[in-house]
């Protein structure tokens, strides 16, 4: 056991402890604690990733040194640590990029509480990545739900309160279904650790008993976590929740919170239940259908929305659809494509939310698209950041979106049959729709302003500018380093078995 | 059929309660009733867990009279899970109730549909 192998435990504990300190500190200091925490966690996990790359296999970390089946366990592989690096970097950039907005939109006595929530989101994310125990995962699902609700209402007005309520209602339905799925799993197998459950389930399915309960478990996990990650048709809470909160909240919600649930679902399907059982059931087909429907309908909704941030929010529905469609192929390649898409979308969507708030500021907080004309010149960093992220989601080569679409279509081709035709057609249509709304916006940003438009006085904000350039670099890196990332995902998935 | 019902009475009741709670949370328009539904739903899951975890004739695994054989004790994990779950649902209920109070002060109604309509009418 080397010292670096403690990193998963350290990341979780650091986030929790910083949460406690943030609660006691004044707002300004708390924000820097949160940003510093994200940076430290990113660095620690980078160290772990480099170590895992050489180590070549995953390892299990006993919390409290009790061996399985008694103790609680963490488990780390190269996939988990890579995702942890990217998600903590996103957290860092979102906090820096939205820092000024937090001062404006949040009651200044409550800024430190928002920081506590951000710390806890990171803690829950790290736990969901690393935990090897289903019930621990459930506890952190709930922590994430509560903190996400608090983040939505960090900016207090009628819309955010109502959307927080609607988010809570949908989310609680999801947690209820997840909890009963965990309960039935525990009843069937008598275990809570993922490997033990997997072994028991393999035995059970070989004996042919309990085929129906196992299918029910898969369905419950899928619907429960699908509701929480805003899969179409359970996405109704999403546009308001993402569209009206502070930019930091929207960025964190869209790129960290929803991705944590998807990753947990992948972990449950791949490790706990096992691909053999999953592919032989029809749950994957259901996933595929919902995913494809989301790809199209999310994009159509985005075209018809008249508000920049709502448009970006609806595009999330489409991108989550891509992820589920990739998973729904039910092949290893589909999973790799879905995980890469998840990573790429997390980077691009947080960049879009942070930069669109900068662009709206440069246009006098107007909601009309015509007032956004020329905003790319008034706030150059936000303009470039928005354009790069939008092009990435559309799928311009070099950027991440192109590569994930390539892998998705590749996976579809290898899958063959009706899945191939449906996914290829949906990819083509959805990409066209993406071009329609994203390119329209990017062109609007660089057109001369409308006649008689009074541009607000430019505000200098070097910090959020730096964060936006950071987002540009992150998006470029995810695209340029696609090969090592995909290798990490493939190796990580192999370690799951 | 009757024997199945008799043997699995707790499980059947739990699933029925879960369904009642789930539909209440999903379909009721009154926020307080929604919160009640959520609590029914969670309690149903705890009933399922405890009923599976309990074996008649055995006691809690606390070593008092020197019996170390596992056959005399029940598995304490389901009870532990239920306790954790109760803590979670208490905190969720508290948050939901405080949100409801805020919404009621602002819109003077508990009907989520009317609140949504009123919200759409106002500028932010």
mmCIF file of N, CA and C in Angstrom, chain A residues 69 110 135 138-139 142 145-146 149-150 153 155-166 168-170 172-177 179-180 183-184 186-187 190 192 220 227 240 244 367, chain B residues 15 18 21-22 25-26 31 34-35 38 41-42 45-46 48-49 52 75 77-78 80-82 84-85 88 91-92 95-96 99-100 102-103 106-107 112 115-116 119-124:
data_model
loop_
_atom_site.group_PDB
_atom_site.id
_atom_site.type_symbol
_atom_site.label_atom_id
_atom_site.label_comp_id
_atom_site.label_asym_id
_atom_site.label_seq_id
_atom_site.Cartn_x
_atom_site.Cartn_y
_atom_site.Cartn_z
ATOM 1 N N UNK A 69 -16.898 -8.941 4.148
ATOM 2 C CA UNK A 69 -18.201 -8.297 3.973
ATOM 3 C C UNK A 69 -18.608 -7.355 5.105
ATOM 4 N N UNK A 110 -24.986 35.053 3.076
ATOM 5 C CA UNK A 110 -25.207 33.633 2.808
ATOM 6 C C UNK A 110 -24.222 33.062 1.809
ATOM 7 N N UNK A 135 -25.119 1.280 -0.277
ATOM 8 C CA UNK A 135 -25.872 2.138 0.629
ATOM 9 C C UNK A 135 -25.151 3.460 0.848
ATOM 10 N N UNK A 138 -26.204 5.542 -1.815
ATOM 11 C CA UNK A 138 -27.535 6.126 -1.608
ATOM 12 C C UNK A 138 -27.460 7.358 -0.711
ATOM 13 N N UNK A 139 -26.693 7.242 0.383
ATOM 14 C CA UNK A 139 -26.589 8.380 1.304
ATOM 15 C C UNK A 139 -26.048 9.598 0.555
ATOM 16 N N UNK A 142 -28.537 11.320 -1.665
ATOM 17 C CA UNK A 142 -29.410 12.241 -0.957
ATOM 18 C C UNK A 142 -28.685 13.533 -0.608
ATOM 19 N N UNK A 145 -28.701 15.555 -3.622
ATOM 20 C CA UNK A 145 -30.020 16.130 -3.903
ATOM 21 C C UNK A 145 -30.259 17.375 -3.064
ATOM 22 N N UNK A 146 -29.971 17.266 -1.757
ATOM 23 C CA UNK A 146 -30.221 18.407 -0.864
ATOM 24 C C UNK A 146 -29.353 19.589 -1.246
ATOM 25 N N UNK A 149 -30.502 21.238 -4.432
ATOM 26 C CA UNK A 149 -31.689 22.064 -4.202
ATOM 27 C C UNK A 149 -31.278 23.398 -3.603
ATOM 28 N N UNK A 150 -30.365 23.371 -2.631
ATOM 29 C CA UNK A 150 -29.914 24.623 -2.023
ATOM 30 C C UNK A 150 -29.194 25.486 -3.049
ATOM 31 N N UNK A 153 -31.671 27.393 -5.203
ATOM 32 C CA UNK A 153 -32.276 28.584 -4.613
ATOM 33 C C UNK A 153 -31.261 29.531 -4.009
ATOM 34 N N UNK A 155 -29.894 31.866 -5.470
ATOM 35 C CA UNK A 155 -30.366 33.183 -5.890
ATOM 36 C C UNK A 155 -31.850 33.198 -5.600
ATOM 37 N N UNK A 156 -32.287 34.086 -4.692
ATOM 38 C CA UNK A 156 -33.645 33.933 -4.208
ATOM 39 C C UNK A 156 -34.628 34.801 -4.958
ATOM 40 N N UNK A 157 -35.435 34.179 -5.788
ATOM 41 C CA UNK A 157 -36.609 34.850 -6.326
ATOM 42 C C UNK A 157 -37.671 33.790 -6.566
ATOM 43 N N UNK A 158 -38.835 34.214 -7.045
ATOM 44 C CA UNK A 158 -39.934 33.270 -7.170
ATOM 45 C C UNK A 158 -39.576 32.082 -8.049
ATOM 46 N N UNK A 159 -38.959 32.379 -9.195
ATOM 47 C CA UNK A 159 -38.690 31.304 -10.139
ATOM 48 C C UNK A 159 -37.778 30.236 -9.571
ATOM 49 N N UNK A 160 -36.699 30.679 -8.879
ATOM 50 C CA UNK A 160 -35.772 29.668 -8.382
ATOM 51 C C UNK A 160 -36.413 28.860 -7.269
ATOM 52 N N UNK A 161 -37.272 29.520 -6.450
ATOM 53 C CA UNK A 161 -37.898 28.748 -5.372
ATOM 54 C C UNK A 161 -38.834 27.684 -5.942
ATOM 55 N N UNK A 162 -39.647 28.095 -6.941
ATOM 56 C CA UNK A 162 -40.565 27.117 -7.526
ATOM 57 C C UNK A 162 -39.783 26.014 -8.218
ATOM 58 N N UNK A 163 -38.704 26.389 -8.935
ATOM 59 C CA UNK A 163 -37.984 25.324 -9.631
ATOM 60 C C UNK A 163 -37.248 24.438 -8.646
ATOM 61 N N UNK A 164 -36.807 24.998 -7.503
ATOM 62 C CA UNK A 164 -36.183 24.144 -6.496
ATOM 63 C C UNK A 164 -37.203 23.142 -5.963
ATOM 64 N N UNK A 165 -38.442 23.612 -5.757
ATOM 65 C CA UNK A 165 -39.483 22.709 -5.265
ATOM 66 C C UNK A 165 -39.742 21.603 -6.280
ATOM 67 N N UNK A 166 -39.864 22.000 -7.548
ATOM 68 C CA UNK A 166 -40.143 20.978 -8.564
ATOM 69 C C UNK A 166 -38.969 20.015 -8.700
ATOM 70 N N UNK A 168 -36.959 19.179 -6.264
ATOM 71 C CA UNK A 168 -36.996 18.284 -5.109
ATOM 72 C C UNK A 168 -38.022 17.174 -5.319
ATOM 73 N N UNK A 169 -39.221 17.548 -5.831
ATOM 74 C CA UNK A 169 -40.271 16.545 -5.981
ATOM 75 C C UNK A 169 -39.814 15.440 -6.929
ATOM 76 N N UNK A 170 -39.308 15.841 -8.093
ATOM 77 C CA UNK A 170 -38.863 14.828 -9.061
ATOM 78 C C UNK A 170 -37.718 14.015 -8.488
ATOM 79 N N UNK A 172 -36.980 13.386 -5.405
ATOM 80 C CA UNK A 172 -37.356 12.461 -4.338
ATOM 81 C C UNK A 172 -38.013 11.220 -4.917
ATOM 82 N N UNK A 173 -38.784 11.400 -6.004
ATOM 83 C CA UNK A 173 -39.335 10.209 -6.670
ATOM 84 C C UNK A 173 -38.183 9.312 -7.102
ATOM 85 N N UNK A 174 -37.153 9.929 -7.679
ATOM 86 C CA UNK A 174 -35.983 9.160 -8.122
ATOM 87 C C UNK A 174 -35.291 8.481 -6.972
ATOM 88 N N UNK A 175 -35.077 9.214 -5.858
ATOM 89 C CA UNK A 175 -34.372 8.574 -4.737
ATOM 90 C C UNK A 175 -35.192 7.444 -4.153
ATOM 91 N N UNK A 176 -36.524 7.630 -4.101
ATOM 92 C CA UNK A 176 -37.370 6.557 -3.573
ATOM 93 C C UNK A 176 -37.204 5.286 -4.384
ATOM 94 N N UNK A 177 -37.233 5.435 -5.721
ATOM 95 C CA UNK A 177 -37.087 4.252 -6.569
ATOM 96 C C UNK A 177 -35.703 3.629 -6.399
ATOM 97 N N UNK A 179 -33.802 3.776 -3.728
ATOM 98 C CA UNK A 179 -33.698 3.135 -2.411
ATOM 99 C C UNK A 179 -34.415 1.794 -2.408
ATOM 100 N N UNK A 180 -35.592 1.734 -3.059
ATOM 101 C CA UNK A 180 -36.284 0.432 -3.033
ATOM 102 C C UNK A 180 -35.524 -0.568 -3.898
ATOM 103 N N UNK A 183 -32.889 -1.837 -1.657
ATOM 104 C CA UNK A 183 -33.476 -2.739 -0.661
ATOM 105 C C UNK A 183 -33.731 -4.118 -1.262
ATOM 106 N N UNK A 184 -34.309 -4.148 -2.462
ATOM 107 C CA UNK A 184 -34.597 -5.455 -3.072
ATOM 108 C C UNK A 184 -33.288 -6.174 -3.379
ATOM 109 N N UNK A 186 -30.556 -5.934 -1.715
ATOM 110 C CA UNK A 186 -30.057 -6.444 -0.440
ATOM 111 C C UNK A 186 -30.851 -7.671 -0.003
ATOM 112 N N UNK A 187 -32.170 -7.633 -0.224
ATOM 113 C CA UNK A 187 -32.990 -8.786 0.140
ATOM 114 C C UNK A 187 -32.593 -10.020 -0.664
ATOM 115 N N UNK A 190 -28.209 -10.253 0.125
ATOM 116 C CA UNK A 190 -27.658 -10.173 1.469
ATOM 117 C C UNK A 190 -26.354 -9.416 1.536
ATOM 118 N N UNK A 192 -24.102 -5.598 0.508
ATOM 119 C CA UNK A 192 -24.167 -4.212 0.057
ATOM 120 C C UNK A 192 -22.922 -3.822 -0.720
ATOM 121 N N UNK A 220 -35.795 -0.407 -11.852
ATOM 122 C CA UNK A 220 -35.914 0.615 -10.805
ATOM 123 C C UNK A 220 -34.683 1.509 -10.766
ATOM 124 N N UNK A 227 -34.467 9.697 -13.681
ATOM 125 C CA UNK A 227 -35.201 10.897 -13.263
ATOM 126 C C UNK A 227 -34.218 11.914 -12.706
ATOM 127 N N UNK A 240 -36.045 25.186 -15.911
ATOM 128 C CA UNK A 240 -36.162 26.256 -14.930
ATOM 129 C C UNK A 240 -35.023 26.201 -13.918
ATOM 130 N N UNK A 244 -32.413 29.731 -14.314
ATOM 131 C CA UNK A 244 -32.587 30.964 -13.553
ATOM 132 C C UNK A 244 -31.680 31.090 -12.344
ATOM 133 N N UNK A 367 -32.868 39.540 -22.263
ATOM 134 C CA UNK A 367 -33.148 38.154 -22.592
ATOM 135 C C UNK A 367 -33.275 37.957 -24.096
ATOM 136 N N UNK B 15 -45.231 -2.770 -0.289
ATOM 137 C CA UNK B 15 -45.272 -2.375 -1.697
ATOM 138 C C UNK B 15 -46.506 -1.518 -1.984
ATOM 139 N N UNK B 18 -45.831 1.852 -0.661
ATOM 140 C CA UNK B 18 -44.884 2.545 -1.538
ATOM 141 C C UNK B 18 -45.627 3.143 -2.732
ATOM 142 N N UNK B 21 -47.668 6.145 -1.603
ATOM 143 C CA UNK B 21 -46.819 7.304 -1.362
ATOM 144 C C UNK B 21 -46.283 7.895 -2.646
ATOM 145 N N UNK B 22 -45.849 7.019 -3.547
ATOM 146 C CA UNK B 22 -45.266 7.467 -4.813
ATOM 147 C C UNK B 22 -46.279 8.263 -5.628
ATOM 148 N N UNK B 25 -46.976 11.647 -3.998
ATOM 149 C CA UNK B 25 -45.898 12.604 -4.244
ATOM 150 C C UNK B 25 -45.938 13.111 -5.681
ATOM 151 N N UNK B 26 -46.309 12.224 -6.603
ATOM 152 C CA UNK B 26 -46.273 12.610 -8.016
ATOM 153 C C UNK B 26 -47.498 13.432 -8.405
ATOM 154 N N UNK B 31 -48.846 20.936 -1.692
ATOM 155 C CA UNK B 31 -47.456 20.656 -1.328
ATOM 156 C C UNK B 31 -47.350 19.853 -0.037
ATOM 157 N N UNK B 34 -48.058 16.366 -0.742
ATOM 158 C CA UNK B 34 -46.901 15.776 -1.416
ATOM 159 C C UNK B 34 -45.864 15.316 -0.397
ATOM 160 N N UNK B 35 -45.616 16.165 0.604
ATOM 161 C CA UNK B 35 -44.601 15.813 1.611
ATOM 162 C C UNK B 35 -45.064 14.596 2.417
ATOM 163 N N UNK B 38 -44.397 11.632 0.347
ATOM 164 C CA UNK B 38 -42.980 11.268 0.385
ATOM 165 C C UNK B 38 -42.663 10.464 1.635
ATOM 166 N N UNK B 41 -43.986 6.962 1.370
ATOM 167 C CA UNK B 41 -43.144 6.182 0.464
ATOM 168 C C UNK B 41 -41.895 5.681 1.178
ATOM 169 N N UNK B 42 -41.210 6.591 1.900
ATOM 170 C CA UNK B 42 -39.980 6.186 2.572
ATOM 171 C C UNK B 42 -40.269 5.199 3.690
ATOM 172 N N UNK B 45 -40.532 1.721 2.501
ATOM 173 C CA UNK B 45 -39.256 1.045 2.266
ATOM 174 C C UNK B 45 -38.658 0.558 3.584
ATOM 175 N N UNK B 46 -38.806 1.374 4.647
ATOM 176 C CA UNK B 46 -38.253 0.933 5.933
ATOM 177 C C UNK B 46 -38.997 -0.286 6.455
ATOM 178 N N UNK B 48 -40.303 -2.593 4.603
ATOM 179 C CA UNK B 48 -39.780 -3.716 3.822
ATOM 180 C C UNK B 48 -38.449 -4.181 4.394
ATOM 181 N N UNK B 49 -37.564 -3.224 4.680
ATOM 182 C CA UNK B 49 -36.238 -3.587 5.193
ATOM 183 C C UNK B 49 -36.341 -4.268 6.552
ATOM 184 N N UNK B 52 -37.820 -7.830 6.467
ATOM 185 C CA UNK B 52 -36.905 -8.849 5.960
ATOM 186 C C UNK B 52 -35.811 -9.131 6.977
ATOM 187 N N UNK B 75 -29.675 -10.240 12.084
ATOM 188 C CA UNK B 75 -28.686 -9.420 11.403
ATOM 189 C C UNK B 75 -28.971 -7.940 11.707
ATOM 190 N N UNK B 77 -27.730 -5.285 10.326
ATOM 191 C CA UNK B 77 -27.506 -4.304 9.250
ATOM 192 C C UNK B 77 -28.803 -3.664 8.754
ATOM 193 N N UNK B 78 -29.886 -4.450 8.505
ATOM 194 C CA UNK B 78 -31.106 -3.777 8.034
ATOM 195 C C UNK B 78 -31.582 -2.696 8.994
ATOM 196 N N UNK B 80 -29.720 -0.919 10.927
ATOM 197 C CA UNK B 80 -28.809 0.204 10.745
ATOM 198 C C UNK B 80 -29.171 0.998 9.500
ATOM 199 N N UNK B 81 -29.513 0.282 8.425
ATOM 200 C CA UNK B 81 -29.892 0.966 7.193
ATOM 201 C C UNK B 81 -31.151 1.795 7.406
ATOM 202 N N UNK B 82 -32.103 1.217 8.137
ATOM 203 C CA UNK B 82 -33.355 1.937 8.370
ATOM 204 C C UNK B 82 -33.077 3.220 9.148
ATOM 205 N N UNK B 84 -30.314 4.981 9.223
ATOM 206 C CA UNK B 84 -29.701 5.957 8.313
ATOM 207 C C UNK B 84 -30.749 6.574 7.413
ATOM 208 N N UNK B 85 -31.633 5.699 6.898
ATOM 209 C CA UNK B 85 -32.673 6.187 6.004
ATOM 210 C C UNK B 85 -33.591 7.171 6.692
ATOM 211 N N UNK B 88 -32.017 10.518 6.850
ATOM 212 C CA UNK B 88 -32.074 11.181 5.550
ATOM 213 C C UNK B 88 -33.464 11.747 5.309
ATOM 214 N N UNK B 91 -34.290 14.902 7.296
ATOM 215 C CA UNK B 91 -33.685 16.144 6.821
ATOM 216 C C UNK B 91 -34.340 16.601 5.524
ATOM 217 N N UNK B 92 -34.686 15.638 4.653
ATOM 218 C CA UNK B 92 -35.354 16.025 3.409
ATOM 219 C C UNK B 92 -36.708 16.655 3.713
ATOM 220 N N UNK B 95 -36.318 20.204 4.904
ATOM 221 C CA UNK B 95 -36.017 21.130 3.805
ATOM 222 C C UNK B 95 -37.269 21.413 2.977
ATOM 223 N N UNK B 96 -38.041 20.349 2.691
ATOM 224 C CA UNK B 96 -39.251 20.528 1.886
ATOM 225 C C UNK B 96 -40.239 21.432 2.610
ATOM 226 N N UNK B 99 -39.146 25.028 2.465
ATOM 227 C CA UNK B 99 -39.407 25.564 1.123
ATOM 228 C C UNK B 99 -40.886 25.881 0.959
ATOM 229 N N UNK B 100 -41.736 24.976 1.492
ATOM 230 C CA UNK B 100 -43.180 25.199 1.389
ATOM 231 C C UNK B 100 -43.585 26.476 2.112
ATOM 232 N N UNK B 102 -41.785 29.115 2.615
ATOM 233 C CA UNK B 102 -41.360 30.255 1.796
ATOM 234 C C UNK B 102 -42.315 30.481 0.638
ATOM 235 N N UNK B 103 -42.681 29.388 -0.040
ATOM 236 C CA UNK B 103 -43.563 29.533 -1.196
ATOM 237 C C UNK B 103 -44.919 30.057 -0.754
ATOM 238 N N UNK B 106 -44.946 33.725 -0.137
ATOM 239 C CA UNK B 106 -44.825 34.537 -1.337
ATOM 240 C C UNK B 106 -46.084 34.488 -2.188
ATOM 241 N N UNK B 107 -46.710 33.301 -2.283
ATOM 242 C CA UNK B 107 -47.832 33.146 -3.219
ATOM 243 C C UNK B 107 -49.176 32.911 -2.529
ATOM 244 N N UNK B 112 -49.334 23.617 -6.205
ATOM 245 C CA UNK B 112 -48.111 23.799 -6.993
ATOM 246 C C UNK B 112 -48.436 24.305 -8.400
ATOM 247 N N UNK B 115 -49.138 27.976 -8.137
ATOM 248 C CA UNK B 115 -47.873 28.680 -7.867
ATOM 249 C C UNK B 115 -47.083 28.822 -9.168
ATOM 250 N N UNK B 116 -47.041 27.728 -9.957
ATOM 251 C CA UNK B 116 -46.288 27.779 -11.206
ATOM 252 C C UNK B 116 -46.879 28.816 -12.155
ATOM 253 N N UNK B 119 -45.965 32.220 -10.965
ATOM 254 C CA UNK B 119 -44.539 32.473 -11.189
ATOM 255 C C UNK B 119 -44.299 32.897 -12.627
ATOM 256 N N UNK B 120 -45.018 32.232 -13.554
ATOM 257 C CA UNK B 120 -44.781 32.565 -14.965
ATOM 258 C C UNK B 120 -45.253 33.968 -15.278
ATOM 259 N N UNK B 121 -46.232 34.468 -14.474
ATOM 260 C CA UNK B 121 -46.729 35.808 -14.725
ATOM 261 C C UNK B 121 -45.776 36.904 -14.288
ATOM 262 N N UNK B 122 -44.918 36.599 -13.314
ATOM 263 C CA UNK B 122 -44.070 37.669 -12.782
ATOM 264 C C UNK B 122 -42.717 37.711 -13.485
ATOM 265 N N UNK B 123 -42.120 38.896 -13.495
ATOM 266 C CA UNK B 123 -40.786 39.026 -14.070
ATOM 267 C C UNK B 123 -39.758 38.685 -13.018
ATOM 268 N N UNK B 124 -38.582 38.277 -13.490
ATOM 269 C CA UNK B 124 -37.566 37.987 -12.479
ATOM 270 C C UNK B 124 -36.483 39.058 -12.472
#
